[in-house]
Amino acid sequence: MAQFPVILPGATIGVLGSGQLGRMFAIAARRMGYRVHTLSPDADTPTGQVADLEVVKDYDDLDAIVEFAKKVSVVTFEFENVPAATANAAAAHAPVRPSGLVLHTTQHRLREKTFLKSSGFPVTQFAHIRSEAELIDALKVIGCPAVLKTAGWGYDGKGQCLIHQASEAQSAYQAVCGSGKGLNGGTEAVLEAFVDFDCEVSVVAARGMNGDFSHFGVIANSHSHHILDVSVAPAPVSPCVAQEAVEIARGVLDKLDVVGVLCVEFFLTRDDRLLINELAPRPHNSGHLTFDACVTSQFEQQLRAICGLPLGATDLLRPAAMANLLGDLWAGGEPNWAAACAIPEVKLHLYGKLEARPGRKMGHLTALANDAATAEARVRAAREALTKRG
Ligand code: AMP
């Protein structure tokens, strides 16, 4: 295997994307003495506010990408919908980790599911949909209920439609694929069998340049309106399920030859079968609790992996829970930060976003406790305290 030089503290890391993931990555990187440059189309961003340099350019401005890549020792991303051409342009001047190929596979649901299925990883039954006629045919095979999702660029449940019965095919196709008229004009979609799951869990894992693997165990996730709401670690699953989830994650990172962090999101069925829902080739919202609860956070682990440093210990120091803070919390005015901070063992993270819109991730709370259930109750109570006035 080729030997790559280790990128040592003092070097500059380039981050494509500028949201909260980049912000927490930059905080971890600066703590270890690295410099951070970020590039995205926006200014005064969550990442830009804590980076050494914020470049405001479009991802498809390849001249800007080249200039950006020339000034850094390694390029990573915090937003997987960076176009493949962008990753390729950067790769001509600096290593891109994880590689553009990992991005290419995971930024498109159909490619991702096809990769997973053909590699023997467990996924729910799915079909490629390019027209309303294909949807009607696929519903006959997959049955109802089923979920129709856009093939690319979807996140947090956007571009999805639950189909309860075959007669809803036309309206579902219109909702997800717009007015596309079939093979050439239509948007591609994926039809998935609906999974009547017991719970959703994730494994955040990292792989180094030498193939070393580390993981943060299994985290339980609950969603609200398709957006992650609360994560709890360790997840209340059997040791057997936990081990299987970690082994599947290890297999995925190996097969994709990931250098960096990747999160595998699973459905756990009522009969304890794990099905992969999706992959995120970067630190993940469900791993935010690692910042306060683990020896090494998912962000520091990403830094170590892409720099060629040894991976850090991932021990969970205390059971923990994380609750997202969405813009909706601001509906009645500024949340009562002091009330949440008054609860011992609760940590506040805010992302510096300038405008609180409904559904927008503005920050999160982490709570630590002696057991996971208490941590979850504590983080929910802390979030409720935010909207108690006076
Ligand atoms: P996604 O954006 O694909 O992660 O979907 C967002 C959420 O929608 C998931 O976390 C699930 O709660 C739900 N969901 C997505 N696909 C399915 C499915 N095939 N069966 C049941 N629930 C689903």
PDB file of N, CA, C and O and ligand atoms in Angstrom, residues 109 113 124-125 146-147 149 154-158 160 162 192-197 200 223 225-228 265 267 277-278, ligand 1:
ATOM      1  N   ARG A 109     -29.515   8.223  -4.092  1.00  0.00           N
ATOM      2  CA  ARG A 109     -30.129   7.070  -3.421  1.00  0.00           C
ATOM      3  C   ARG A 109     -30.065   5.794  -4.244  1.00  0.00           C
ATOM      4  O   ARG A 109     -29.850   4.713  -3.708  1.00  0.00           O
ATOM      5  N   LYS A 113     -28.200   2.516  -3.050  1.00  0.00           N
ATOM      6  CA  LYS A 113     -28.923   1.264  -2.777  1.00  0.00           C
ATOM      7  C   LYS A 113     -28.432   0.147  -3.686  1.00  0.00           C
ATOM      8  O   LYS A 113     -28.349  -1.010  -3.265  1.00  0.00           O
ATOM      9  N   THR A 124     -33.962  -2.652   2.260  1.00  0.00           N
ATOM     10  CA  THR A 124     -35.350  -2.991   1.960  1.00  0.00           C
ATOM     11  C   THR A 124     -35.502  -3.117   0.441  1.00  0.00           C
ATOM     12  O   THR A 124     -34.718  -2.546  -0.323  1.00  0.00           O
ATOM     13  N   GLN A 125     -36.515  -3.857   0.010  1.00  0.00           N
ATOM     14  CA  GLN A 125     -36.737  -4.055  -1.428  1.00  0.00           C
ATOM     15  C   GLN A 125     -36.956  -2.685  -2.094  1.00  0.00           C
ATOM     16  O   GLN A 125     -37.647  -1.823  -1.531  1.00  0.00           O
ATOM     17  N   ALA A 146     -45.662   1.810   0.501  1.00  0.00           N
ATOM     18  CA  ALA A 146     -44.308   1.944  -0.035  1.00  0.00           C
ATOM     19  C   ALA A 146     -43.943   3.429   0.004  1.00  0.00           C
ATOM     20  O   ALA A 146     -44.819   4.288   0.127  1.00  0.00           O
ATOM     21  N   VAL A 147     -42.656   3.694  -0.084  1.00  0.00           N
ATOM     22  CA  VAL A 147     -42.199   5.089  -0.007  1.00  0.00           C
ATOM     23  C   VAL A 147     -41.510   5.437  -1.320  1.00  0.00           C
ATOM     24  O   VAL A 147     -40.603   4.717  -1.755  1.00  0.00           O
ATOM     25  N   LYS A 149     -39.145   8.061  -3.248  1.00  0.00           N
ATOM     26  CA  LYS A 149     -38.160   9.086  -2.885  1.00  0.00           C
ATOM     27  C   LYS A 149     -37.421   9.541  -4.141  1.00  0.00           C
ATOM     28  O   LYS A 149     -37.147   8.709  -5.016  1.00  0.00           O
ATOM     29  N   GLY A 154     -31.975  14.351  -1.890  1.00  0.00           N
ATOM     30  CA  GLY A 154     -32.986  14.394  -0.838  1.00  0.00           C
ATOM     31  C   GLY A 154     -32.318  14.339   0.527  1.00  0.00           C
ATOM     32  O   GLY A 154     -31.255  13.749   0.675  1.00  0.00           O
ATOM     33  N   TYR A 155     -32.890  14.981   1.516  1.00  0.00           N
ATOM     34  CA  TYR A 155     -32.400  14.827   2.882  1.00  0.00           C
ATOM     35  C   TYR A 155     -33.528  15.179   3.827  1.00  0.00           C
ATOM     36  O   TYR A 155     -34.489  15.857   3.443  1.00  0.00           O
ATOM     37  N   ASP A 156     -33.421  14.674   5.061  1.00  0.00           N
ATOM     38  CA  ASP A 156     -34.420  14.954   6.091  1.00  0.00           C
ATOM     39  C   ASP A 156     -35.846  14.764   5.578  1.00  0.00           C
ATOM     40  O   ASP A 156     -36.738  15.564   5.852  1.00  0.00           O
ATOM     41  N   GLY A 157     -36.056  13.707   4.795  1.00  0.00           N
ATOM     42  CA  GLY A 157     -37.410  13.394   4.357  1.00  0.00           C
ATOM     43  C   GLY A 157     -37.927  14.272   3.229  1.00  0.00           C
ATOM     44  O   GLY A 157     -39.078  14.135   2.811  1.00  0.00           O
ATOM     45  N   LYS A 158     -37.099  15.181   2.714  1.00  0.00           N
ATOM     46  CA  LYS A 158     -37.565  16.028   1.603  1.00  0.00           C
ATOM     47  C   LYS A 158     -37.581  15.182   0.336  1.00  0.00           C
ATOM     48  O   LYS A 158     -36.750  14.308   0.148  1.00  0.00           O
ATOM     49  N   GLN A 160     -40.030  13.046  -0.549  1.00  0.00           N
ATOM     50  CA  GLN A 160     -40.519  11.692  -0.254  1.00  0.00           C
ATOM     51  C   GLN A 160     -42.030  11.681  -0.172  1.00  0.00           C
ATOM     52  O   GLN A 160     -42.625  12.674   0.223  1.00  0.00           O
ATOM     53  N   LEU A 162     -45.249   8.859   1.018  1.00  0.00           N
ATOM     54  CA  LEU A 162     -45.710   7.527   1.446  1.00  0.00           C
ATOM     55  C   LEU A 162     -46.937   7.165   0.606  1.00  0.00           C
ATOM     56  O   LEU A 162     -47.885   7.950   0.523  1.00  0.00           O
ATOM     57  N   GLU A 192     -39.395   2.318  -2.420  1.00  0.00           N
ATOM     58  CA  GLU A 192     -38.921   1.382  -1.391  1.00  0.00           C
ATOM     59  C   GLU A 192     -40.111   0.755  -0.693  1.00  0.00           C
ATOM     60  O   GLU A 192     -41.096   1.441  -0.406  1.00  0.00           O
ATOM     61  N   ALA A 193     -39.973  -0.516  -0.341  1.00  0.00           N
ATOM     62  CA  ALA A 193     -40.985  -1.137   0.521  1.00  0.00           C
ATOM     63  C   ALA A 193     -40.967  -0.406   1.862  1.00  0.00           C
ATOM     64  O   ALA A 193     -39.889  -0.057   2.371  1.00  0.00           O
ATOM     65  N   PHE A 194     -42.139  -0.145   2.416  1.00  0.00           N
ATOM     66  CA  PHE A 194     -42.224   0.503   3.726  1.00  0.00           C
ATOM     67  C   PHE A 194     -41.743  -0.477   4.793  1.00  0.00           C
ATOM     68  O   PHE A 194     -42.129  -1.641   4.783  1.00  0.00           O
ATOM     69  N   VAL A 195     -40.899  -0.011   5.670  1.00  0.00           N
ATOM     70  CA  VAL A 195     -40.386  -0.877   6.739  1.00  0.00           C
ATOM     71  C   VAL A 195     -41.126  -0.551   8.033  1.00  0.00           C
ATOM     72  O   VAL A 195     -41.082   0.588   8.501  1.00  0.00           O
ATOM     73  N   ASP A 196     -41.838  -1.545   8.556  1.00  0.00           N
ATOM     74  CA  ASP A 196     -42.566  -1.346   9.808  1.00  0.00           C
ATOM     75  C   ASP A 196     -41.557  -1.576  10.940  1.00  0.00           C
ATOM     76  O   ASP A 196     -41.550  -2.620  11.569  1.00  0.00           O
ATOM     77  N   PHE A 197     -40.705  -0.585  11.150  1.00  0.00           N
ATOM     78  CA  PHE A 197     -39.569  -0.803  12.045  1.00  0.00           C
ATOM     79  C   PHE A 197     -39.921  -0.632  13.513  1.00  0.00           C
ATOM     80  O   PHE A 197     -40.883   0.053  13.870  1.00  0.00           O
ATOM     81  N   GLU A 200     -35.095   3.155  14.868  1.00  0.00           N
ATOM     82  CA  GLU A 200     -34.026   3.499  13.935  1.00  0.00           C
ATOM     83  C   GLU A 200     -32.743   3.676  14.745  1.00  0.00           C
ATOM     84  O   GLU A 200     -32.751   4.278  15.825  1.00  0.00           O
ATOM     85  N   HIS A 223     -37.221  10.370  15.173  1.00  0.00           N
ATOM     86  CA  HIS A 223     -37.427  11.465  14.223  1.00  0.00           C
ATOM     87  C   HIS A 223     -38.766  12.133  14.479  1.00  0.00           C
ATOM     88  O   HIS A 223     -39.694  11.524  15.007  1.00  0.00           O
ATOM     89  N   HIS A 225     -41.361  14.564  12.067  1.00  0.00           N
ATOM     90  CA  HIS A 225     -41.540  15.121  10.706  1.00  0.00           C
ATOM     91  C   HIS A 225     -40.332  14.809   9.817  1.00  0.00           C
ATOM     92  O   HIS A 225     -39.819  15.702   9.135  1.00  0.00           O
ATOM     93  N   HIS A 226     -39.834  13.597   9.897  1.00  0.00           N
ATOM     94  CA  HIS A 226     -38.703  13.111   9.077  1.00  0.00           C
ATOM     95  C   HIS A 226     -37.360  13.739   9.452  1.00  0.00           C
ATOM     96  O   HIS A 226     -36.355  13.498   8.804  1.00  0.00           O
ATOM     97  N   ILE A 227     -37.318  14.575  10.466  1.00  0.00           N
ATOM     98  CA  ILE A 227     -36.051  15.195  10.871  1.00  0.00           C
ATOM     99  C   ILE A 227     -35.618  14.555  12.188  1.00  0.00           C
ATOM    100  O   ILE A 227     -36.455  14.354  13.089  1.00  0.00           O
ATOM    101  N   LEU A 228     -34.319  14.261  12.298  1.00  0.00           N
ATOM    102  CA  LEU A 228     -33.831  13.679  13.546  1.00  0.00           C
ATOM    103  C   LEU A 228     -34.204  14.597  14.714  1.00  0.00           C
ATOM    104  O   LEU A 228     -34.006  15.815  14.646  1.00  0.00           O
ATOM    105  N   GLU A 265     -27.122   4.517   8.630  1.00  0.00           N
ATOM    106  CA  GLU A 265     -28.418   4.600   9.304  1.00  0.00           C
ATOM    107  C   GLU A 265     -29.207   3.338   9.001  1.00  0.00           C
ATOM    108  O   GLU A 265     -29.314   2.930   7.851  1.00  0.00           O
ATOM    109  N   PHE A 267     -32.760   0.713   9.857  1.00  0.00           N
ATOM    110  CA  PHE A 267     -34.037   0.387  10.478  1.00  0.00           C
ATOM    111  C   PHE A 267     -33.800  -0.927  11.221  1.00  0.00           C
ATOM    112  O   PHE A 267     -33.154  -1.827  10.678  1.00  0.00           O
ATOM    113  N   ASN A 277     -30.914   2.009   5.888  1.00  0.00           N
ATOM    114  CA  ASN A 277     -31.760   3.031   5.250  1.00  0.00           C
ATOM    115  C   ASN A 277     -30.894   3.898   4.346  1.00  0.00           C
ATOM    116  O   ASN A 277     -31.135   4.001   3.164  1.00  0.00           O
ATOM    117  N   GLU A 278     -29.867   4.497   4.910  1.00  0.00           N
ATOM    118  CA  GLU A 278     -28.974   5.300   4.055  1.00  0.00           C
ATOM    119  C   GLU A 278     -27.618   5.490   4.685  1.00  0.00           C
ATOM    120  O   GLU A 278     -27.398   5.204   5.868  1.00  0.00           O
TER     121      GLU A 278
HETATM  122  P1  AMP B   1     -34.584   9.354   4.719  1.00  0.00           P
HETATM  123  O1  AMP B   1     -34.490  10.794   4.281  1.00  0.00           O
HETATM  124  O2  AMP B   1     -34.610   8.382   3.592  1.00  0.00           O
HETATM  125  O3  AMP B   1     -33.602   9.004   5.789  1.00  0.00           O
HETATM  126  O4  AMP B   1     -36.012   9.224   5.430  1.00  0.00           O
HETATM  127  C1  AMP B   1     -36.340  10.007   6.555  1.00  0.00           C
HETATM  128  C2  AMP B   1     -37.182   9.192   7.518  1.00  0.00           C
HETATM  129  O5  AMP B   1     -38.379   8.721   6.865  1.00  0.00           O
HETATM  130  C3  AMP B   1     -36.486   7.931   8.013  1.00  0.00           C
HETATM  131  O6  AMP B   1     -35.621   8.221   9.074  1.00  0.00           O
HETATM  132  C4  AMP B   1     -37.698   7.102   8.438  1.00  0.00           C
HETATM  133  O7  AMP B   1     -38.197   7.547   9.688  1.00  0.00           O
HETATM  134  C5  AMP B   1     -38.713   7.415   7.347  1.00  0.00           C
HETATM  135  N1  AMP B   1     -38.571   6.434   6.237  1.00  0.00           N
HETATM  136  C6  AMP B   1     -37.811   6.568   5.140  1.00  0.00           C
HETATM  137  N2  AMP B   1     -37.856   5.465   4.357  1.00  0.00           N
HETATM  138  C7  AMP B   1     -38.682   4.584   4.970  1.00  0.00           C
HETATM  139  C8  AMP B   1     -39.129   3.254   4.667  1.00  0.00           C
HETATM  140  N3  AMP B   1     -38.765   2.601   3.551  1.00  0.00           N
HETATM  141  N4  AMP B   1     -39.963   2.657   5.548  1.00  0.00           N
HETATM  142  C9  AMP B   1     -40.358   3.300   6.687  1.00  0.00           C
HETATM  143  N5  AMP B   1     -39.968   4.559   7.026  1.00  0.00           N
HETATM  144  C10 AMP B   1     -39.147   5.205   6.184  1.00  0.00           C
END
